[in-house]
Structures are given as structure tokens and as C-alpha cells.
Amino acid sequence: MNPVYTDSKWGIIDYFIKQKEMGRIKHLGFSCHGSTELLKEFLDGYGDKMEFCQIQLNYLDWTLQDAKAKYELLTERNIPVWVMEPVRGGKLAAVDKENEEKLKELRPEESVASWAFRWLQGLPNVKMVLSGMSSMEQMIDNVHTFEQENPLSEKEEETLMQLAETMKDSLPCTGCRYCCDGCPKGIDIPKMIGYYNEMKVAPSFNIGMSLDAVDKEHLPSACIKCGKCKNSCPQNIDITSALEELTDMVGKLPSWADICRQREEEAKAILR
């Protein structure tokens, strides 16, 4: 969440609260791509004014992006959860053949995509699920899925979580932060490795947005390859190479203008 939104200089949140008091806004909520710590900070300041929160939530990001902690925090604050990216931009709708066969054995009548939605049905504080669809076939499948609630059994959920682990191509960072103590550039290395792991699963424009909020001298590109971080890493991660690769991956992300054009074309395709 950009700190500009909560800066009293601009009064952005206070403006929206006033509009609701005046009846111009019926229900006031917010969307968050930030960390659990940032979400908690916002809730501490404005949680009593918010009626819902939209977060990226799916069975892969449950651990990859620590969506579990965000879901539990919102539930603890009695704030309903709205879900974006329930199938991770389509990644969870098309798994490899081996995993697809495992899912079909348990639920032959259900599509791969439906598993992501059925998993969400097991989270009682999920009140809204937003799913992007690019074909009539996908829409029909989603309608069929939501005609009835049929959450996963314990065995099915275990299978799904095992599947999620096979989709990760990640570095084994434990967040101990030993690497940060001697970094001459003050880079938040565990956070950057988290971004790296997310990008390895699926390139995301959101990572670029998150890095835009980081001071230039603390970006992964600021690394001077001194090697102090690797020497202090209990997991022996080649951190300098990871930071260099992250910089390269983010540099290849499409611009916001490109994304807007792509979404416009997708919308036109749906309307044809």
C-alpha cells in the first residue's frame, strides 16, 4: 500500500470516509498488494472504517506470498475477504499432466480450475471471488463450480498443497536476515528473494510496482557484488546472482501501457 494514501498531507482516506458519511459511497473497502506488516499498519489506523479487503489469495500464494497470514489477520479483525487472482492468472487452471491426473482421480467430474475455487470455499471469511475469464467455456465452467459449495476434504487439500510445492522454483530463504547486517547498500535481501521466488513462478507486474516504491540505492540493481551476504547465509544462497537475475526479470516486464492494451484486446475478444 503506497504511503501516499495514508499521508495526512493529502487526506485521501479521510476524503473517502467523508464521502461515505455523506451517502455518496455505500460500502468502503480497499485492495492490498503489500506485506502483512503493511496491511496490519493500515488496519491499525483505518480498519474500523473498512468493510472489506481484496487480497491475492490462492492455494499457491497461501505460502508463497504468505497470504495465509493476511487472511488470518483480516479474519481476526472481522473484515470480509475479497479474492483476486484465485487461479493465479490462469497458472492454476493448467497444471502439468501428472498433477492433473492426481486431481482427476479424486474429482473426475471437476476441472483443474475448479480446484482453486473449491479450496477457497473452505475459507469461511472469503465472501467474494473475482475471476478473470477469456472464453465462454471458462465462464460456463465457473458458473458450474459456484452453483454449489463443495469444499475440499482434508485429503484433497493435502494433495493440492503438495501440488503447490511442485510449482515452486524457489530459493530456500528462511528470512533470518543475517545477510542484511553486513550489506553496504542496505538492501532488504529476504524481501528481494521473496520477489525473486514469485517471479520464478510467474512474472508479475505487481513486483515491478512494489520495487517502484523502493529507494534506488536499495534496489537489487544497487548490489555491488561484495559477497558478504553469501558468506553469512546459512542456506549458502548465491544472493548476488539472484539479485542480478531479479533485476533482469523485472526489466523484461511489460509496461503499464502494454498491460492496458492487452486487457483492452482481451475485453474485445470476449465481446466478439
Short mmCIF file of C-alpha atoms in Angstrom, two decimals:
data_model
loop_
_atom_site.label_atom_id
_atom_site.label_comp_id
_atom_site.label_asym_id
_atom_site.label_seq_id
_atom_site.Cartn_x
_atom_site.Cartn_y
_atom_site.Cartn_z
CA MET A 1 0.00 0.00 0.00
CA ASN A 2 1.51 3.29 -1.07
CA PRO A 3 2.21 5.56 1.97
CA VAL A 4 0.80 8.47 -0.03
CA TYR A 5 -2.69 7.06 0.64
CA THR A 6 -2.29 7.46 4.40
CA ASP A 7 -0.32 10.73 4.34
CA SER A 8 -2.33 13.35 6.26
CA LYS A 9 -0.98 15.94 3.83
CA TRP A 10 -3.28 14.59 1.14
CA GLY A 11 -6.17 13.35 3.30
CA ILE A 12 -7.11 10.63 0.82
CA ILE A 13 -8.60 8.12 3.26
CA ASP A 14 -10.35 10.87 5.23
CA TYR A 15 -11.90 12.05 1.95
CA PHE A 16 -13.38 8.62 1.21
CA ILE A 17 -14.65 8.27 4.78
CA LYS A 18 -16.36 11.67 4.42
CA GLN A 19 -17.94 10.62 1.11
CA LYS A 20 -19.40 7.55 2.80
CA GLU A 21 -20.78 9.66 5.64
CA MET A 22 -22.44 11.84 3.01
CA GLY A 23 -24.00 8.78 1.35
CA ARG A 24 -22.01 9.01 -1.87
CA ILE A 25 -20.23 5.73 -1.10
CA LYS A 26 -22.37 2.83 0.09
CA HIS A 27 -19.60 0.43 1.14
CA LEU A 28 -15.97 1.35 1.69
CA GLY A 29 -13.15 -1.18 1.34
CA PHE A 30 -9.66 -1.46 -0.05
CA SER A 31 -7.28 -3.64 -2.03
CA CYS A 32 -3.82 -4.61 -0.77
CA HIS A 33 -0.79 -6.00 -2.61
CA GLY A 34 1.58 -5.16 0.24
CA SER A 35 3.15 -7.20 3.01
CA THR A 36 1.35 -8.49 6.08
CA GLU A 37 3.14 -5.85 8.16
CA LEU A 38 1.93 -3.08 5.86
CA LEU A 39 -1.61 -4.47 5.94
CA LYS A 40 -1.55 -4.53 9.75
CA GLU A 41 -0.30 -0.95 9.86
CA PHE A 42 -3.18 0.20 7.67
CA LEU A 43 -5.74 -1.77 9.68
CA ASP A 44 -4.44 -0.29 12.92
CA GLY A 45 -5.14 3.15 11.52
CA TYR A 46 -8.30 2.64 9.46
CA GLY A 47 -9.54 -0.93 9.96
CA ASP A 48 -12.64 0.18 11.85
CA LYS A 49 -13.69 2.17 8.76
CA MET A 50 -13.24 -0.62 6.23
CA GLU A 51 -15.97 -3.11 5.26
CA PHE A 52 -13.89 -5.48 3.10
CA CYS A 53 -10.38 -6.05 1.81
CA GLN A 54 -9.28 -7.55 -1.51
CA ILE A 55 -6.08 -9.61 -1.48
CA GLN A 56 -4.32 -12.03 -3.82
CA LEU A 57 -5.38 -15.39 -2.44
CA ASN A 58 -4.98 -18.87 -3.87
CA TYR A 59 -3.51 -22.18 -2.76
CA LEU A 60 -0.10 -21.35 -4.26
CA ASP A 61 0.22 -17.90 -2.67
CA TRP A 62 -1.07 -19.27 0.64
CA THR A 63 2.61 -19.92 1.38
CA LEU A 64 4.47 -18.25 -1.50
CA GLN A 65 3.13 -14.75 -0.68
CA ASP A 66 2.15 -15.56 2.92
CA ALA A 67 -1.50 -14.99 2.01
CA LYS A 68 -2.37 -17.21 4.98
CA ALA A 69 -1.15 -14.55 7.42
CA LYS A 70 -3.07 -11.81 5.59
CA TYR A 71 -6.26 -13.89 5.55
CA GLU A 72 -5.94 -14.67 9.26
CA LEU A 73 -5.24 -11.02 10.12
CA LEU A 74 -8.33 -9.82 8.24
CA THR A 75 -10.45 -12.57 9.78
CA GLU A 76 -9.22 -11.62 13.25
CA ARG A 77 -10.27 -8.00 12.53
CA ASN A 78 -13.69 -9.17 11.26
CA ILE A 79 -13.07 -7.77 7.80
CA PRO A 80 -14.52 -9.85 4.92
CA VAL A 81 -12.04 -11.03 2.30
CA TRP A 82 -12.49 -10.46 -1.41
CA VAL A 83 -10.23 -12.59 -3.60
CA MET A 84 -8.25 -11.52 -6.64
CA GLU A 85 -6.08 -13.92 -8.66
CA PRO A 86 -7.89 -17.08 -7.48
CA VAL A 87 -6.27 -19.08 -10.33
CA ARG A 88 -3.03 -17.04 -10.45
CA GLY A 89 -3.61 -15.55 -13.91
CA GLY A 90 -4.55 -18.97 -15.26
CA LYS A 91 -1.48 -20.79 -13.90
CA LEU A 92 -3.64 -22.86 -11.53
CA ALA A 93 -6.06 -23.73 -14.32
CA ALA A 94 -3.45 -25.67 -16.32
CA VAL A 95 -1.12 -27.79 -14.22
CA ASP A 96 1.22 -30.46 -15.61
CA LYS A 97 -0.21 -33.78 -16.78
CA GLU A 98 0.96 -35.79 -13.74
CA ASN A 99 -0.71 -33.44 -11.27
CA GLU A 100 -3.81 -33.13 -13.41
CA GLU A 101 -4.23 -36.91 -13.29
CA LYS A 102 -3.96 -36.85 -9.48
CA LEU A 103 -6.75 -34.28 -9.28
CA LYS A 104 -8.91 -36.17 -11.77
CA GLU A 105 -8.60 -39.34 -9.71
CA LEU A 106 -10.14 -37.56 -6.74
CA ARG A 107 -12.73 -35.49 -8.63
CA PRO A 108 -13.21 -36.83 -12.17
CA GLU A 109 -16.14 -34.52 -12.87
CA GLU A 110 -14.35 -31.29 -11.96
CA SER A 111 -11.97 -29.13 -14.00
CA VAL A 112 -8.47 -28.26 -12.82
CA ALA A 113 -9.53 -24.63 -12.38
CA SER A 114 -12.41 -25.63 -10.10
CA TRP A 115 -9.94 -26.98 -7.53
CA ALA A 116 -8.68 -23.47 -6.86
CA PHE A 117 -12.24 -22.27 -6.25
CA ARG A 118 -13.17 -25.31 -4.15
CA TRP A 119 -10.13 -24.61 -1.97
CA LEU A 120 -11.37 -21.06 -1.41
CA GLN A 121 -14.77 -22.43 -0.41
CA GLY A 122 -13.05 -23.92 2.61
CA LEU A 123 -12.16 -20.44 3.90
CA PRO A 124 -15.28 -19.09 5.64
CA ASN A 125 -14.19 -15.45 5.60
CA VAL A 126 -13.93 -15.39 1.79
CA LYS A 127 -17.06 -13.51 0.71
CA MET A 128 -16.27 -12.59 -2.90
CA VAL A 129 -14.15 -14.27 -5.57
CA LEU A 130 -13.15 -12.33 -8.68
CA SER A 131 -12.05 -14.47 -11.61
CA GLY A 132 -10.89 -13.25 -14.99
CA MET A 133 -12.35 -15.28 -17.86
CA SER A 134 -11.37 -15.09 -21.52
CA SER A 135 -13.80 -17.55 -23.10
CA MET A 136 -17.41 -18.70 -22.84
CA GLU A 137 -16.12 -22.16 -21.89
CA GLN A 138 -14.33 -20.75 -18.84
CA MET A 139 -17.42 -18.79 -17.83
CA ILE A 140 -19.64 -21.87 -18.05
CA ASP A 141 -17.14 -23.88 -16.01
CA ASN A 142 -17.01 -21.20 -13.30
CA VAL A 143 -20.79 -20.96 -13.15
CA HIS A 144 -20.98 -24.74 -12.78
CA THR A 145 -18.42 -24.63 -9.96
CA PHE A 146 -20.25 -21.96 -7.99
CA GLU A 147 -23.70 -23.47 -8.39
CA GLN A 148 -22.98 -25.30 -5.16
CA GLU A 149 -20.39 -25.25 -2.41
CA ASN A 150 -18.29 -28.38 -2.29
CA PRO A 151 -15.10 -27.55 -0.35
CA LEU A 152 -12.13 -29.89 -0.36
CA SER A 153 -11.72 -32.73 2.09
CA GLU A 154 -8.62 -32.93 4.26
CA LYS A 155 -7.06 -35.47 1.87
CA GLU A 156 -7.88 -33.35 -1.18
CA GLU A 157 -6.43 -30.22 0.41
CA GLU A 158 -3.25 -32.11 1.29
CA THR A 159 -2.95 -33.22 -2.34
CA LEU A 160 -3.41 -29.65 -3.54
CA MET A 161 -0.76 -28.28 -1.19
CA GLN A 162 1.69 -30.94 -2.38
CA LEU A 163 0.90 -29.87 -5.93
CA ALA A 164 1.63 -26.24 -5.00
CA GLU A 165 5.07 -27.19 -3.73
CA THR A 166 5.94 -28.79 -7.08
CA MET A 167 5.13 -25.49 -8.81
CA LYS A 168 7.70 -23.53 -6.84
CA ASP A 169 11.17 -23.00 -8.26
CA SER A 170 12.36 -21.05 -5.26
CA LEU A 171 15.44 -20.26 -3.22
CA PRO A 172 15.31 -21.66 0.34
CA CYS A 173 15.44 -18.32 2.15
CA THR A 174 14.29 -18.57 5.80
CA GLY A 175 14.21 -14.82 6.40
CA CYS A 176 16.88 -14.98 9.13
CA ARG A 177 18.26 -11.62 7.88
CA TYR A 178 21.88 -12.49 8.65
CA CYS A 179 22.62 -11.32 5.11
CA CYS A 180 21.27 -7.83 5.84
CA ASP A 181 23.63 -6.99 8.70
CA GLY A 182 26.72 -6.55 6.53
CA CYS A 183 25.12 -5.33 3.30
CA PRO A 184 26.83 -2.00 2.46
CA LYS A 185 23.84 -0.92 0.33
CA GLY A 186 21.21 -1.72 2.98
CA ILE A 187 19.23 -3.95 0.60
CA ASP A 188 16.32 -5.85 2.17
CA ILE A 189 17.62 -9.14 0.79
CA PRO A 190 14.94 -11.52 2.16
CA LYS A 191 12.24 -9.34 0.63
CA MET A 192 14.07 -9.29 -2.69
CA ILE A 193 14.46 -13.07 -2.62
CA GLY A 194 10.73 -13.28 -1.97
CA TYR A 195 10.16 -11.21 -5.11
CA TYR A 196 12.64 -13.44 -6.96
CA ASN A 197 10.75 -16.58 -5.94
CA GLU A 198 7.45 -15.07 -7.07
CA MET A 199 8.92 -14.08 -10.42
CA LYS A 200 10.26 -17.60 -10.95
CA VAL A 201 6.72 -18.96 -10.55
CA ALA A 202 5.12 -16.36 -12.81
CA PRO A 203 6.30 -12.88 -13.89
CA SER A 204 4.10 -10.29 -12.21
CA PHE A 205 3.62 -6.60 -12.89
CA ASN A 206 2.89 -6.23 -9.16
CA ILE A 207 6.55 -6.98 -8.38
CA GLY A 208 7.55 -4.07 -10.59
CA MET A 209 5.09 -1.84 -8.75
CA SER A 210 6.49 -2.95 -5.40
CA LEU A 211 10.05 -2.21 -6.50
CA ASP A 212 8.99 1.22 -7.76
CA ALA A 213 8.30 2.10 -4.12
CA VAL A 214 11.86 1.16 -3.06
CA ASP A 215 14.60 3.81 -2.93
CA LYS A 216 17.02 3.40 -5.85
CA GLU A 217 20.00 2.82 -3.56
CA HIS A 218 18.16 -0.16 -2.00
CA LEU A 219 17.03 -1.84 -5.22
CA PRO A 220 18.54 -5.21 -6.23
CA SER A 221 20.34 -3.37 -9.05
CA ALA A 222 22.29 -1.44 -6.40
CA CYS A 223 24.14 -4.61 -5.35
CA ILE A 224 27.92 -4.17 -5.67
CA LYS A 225 28.59 -7.95 -5.54
CA CYS A 226 30.82 -7.74 -2.48
CA GLY A 227 29.80 -11.28 -1.45
CA LYS A 228 29.27 -10.52 2.26
CA CYS A 229 25.66 -11.72 2.08
CA LYS A 230 26.52 -15.14 0.69
CA ASN A 231 29.24 -15.65 3.30
CA SER A 232 26.72 -15.08 6.10
CA CYS A 233 23.83 -17.08 4.57
CA PRO A 234 23.12 -20.35 6.46
CA GLN A 235 21.47 -21.71 3.28
CA ASN A 236 24.51 -20.81 1.15
CA ILE A 237 22.29 -18.99 -1.36
CA ASP A 238 24.10 -17.23 -4.21
CA ILE A 239 22.41 -13.96 -3.34
CA THR A 240 24.30 -11.67 -5.71
CA SER A 241 23.33 -13.84 -8.69
CA ALA A 242 19.70 -13.89 -7.51
CA LEU A 243 19.60 -10.09 -7.22
CA GLU A 244 21.12 -9.75 -10.67
CA GLU A 245 18.60 -12.19 -12.15
CA LEU A 246 15.72 -10.42 -10.39
CA THR A 247 16.81 -7.10 -11.90
CA ASP A 248 16.89 -8.73 -15.34
CA MET A 249 13.45 -10.36 -14.93
CA VAL A 250 11.81 -7.15 -13.73
CA GLY A 251 13.40 -5.24 -16.59
CA LYS A 252 11.60 -7.53 -19.05
CA LEU A 253 8.16 -6.93 -17.55
CA PRO A 254 5.65 -5.16 -19.82
CA SER A 255 4.89 -1.52 -19.17
CA TRP A 256 1.57 -0.36 -17.74
CA ALA A 257 0.60 0.89 -21.21
CA ASP A 258 1.30 -2.57 -22.65
CA ILE A 259 -0.86 -4.19 -19.98
CA CYS A 260 -3.73 -1.79 -20.68
CA ARG A 261 -3.58 -2.57 -24.39
CA GLN A 262 -3.54 -6.31 -23.66
CA ARG A 263 -6.59 -6.06 -21.39
CA GLU A 264 -8.40 -3.98 -24.00
CA GLU A 265 -7.77 -6.69 -26.60
CA GLU A 266 -8.96 -9.39 -24.17
CA ALA A 267 -12.15 -7.44 -23.49
CA LYS A 268 -12.79 -7.05 -27.23
CA ALA A 269 -12.26 -10.80 -27.72
CA ILE A 270 -14.86 -11.60 -25.06
CA LEU A 271 -17.41 -9.23 -26.64
CA ARG A 272 -16.98 -10.65 -30.16
#
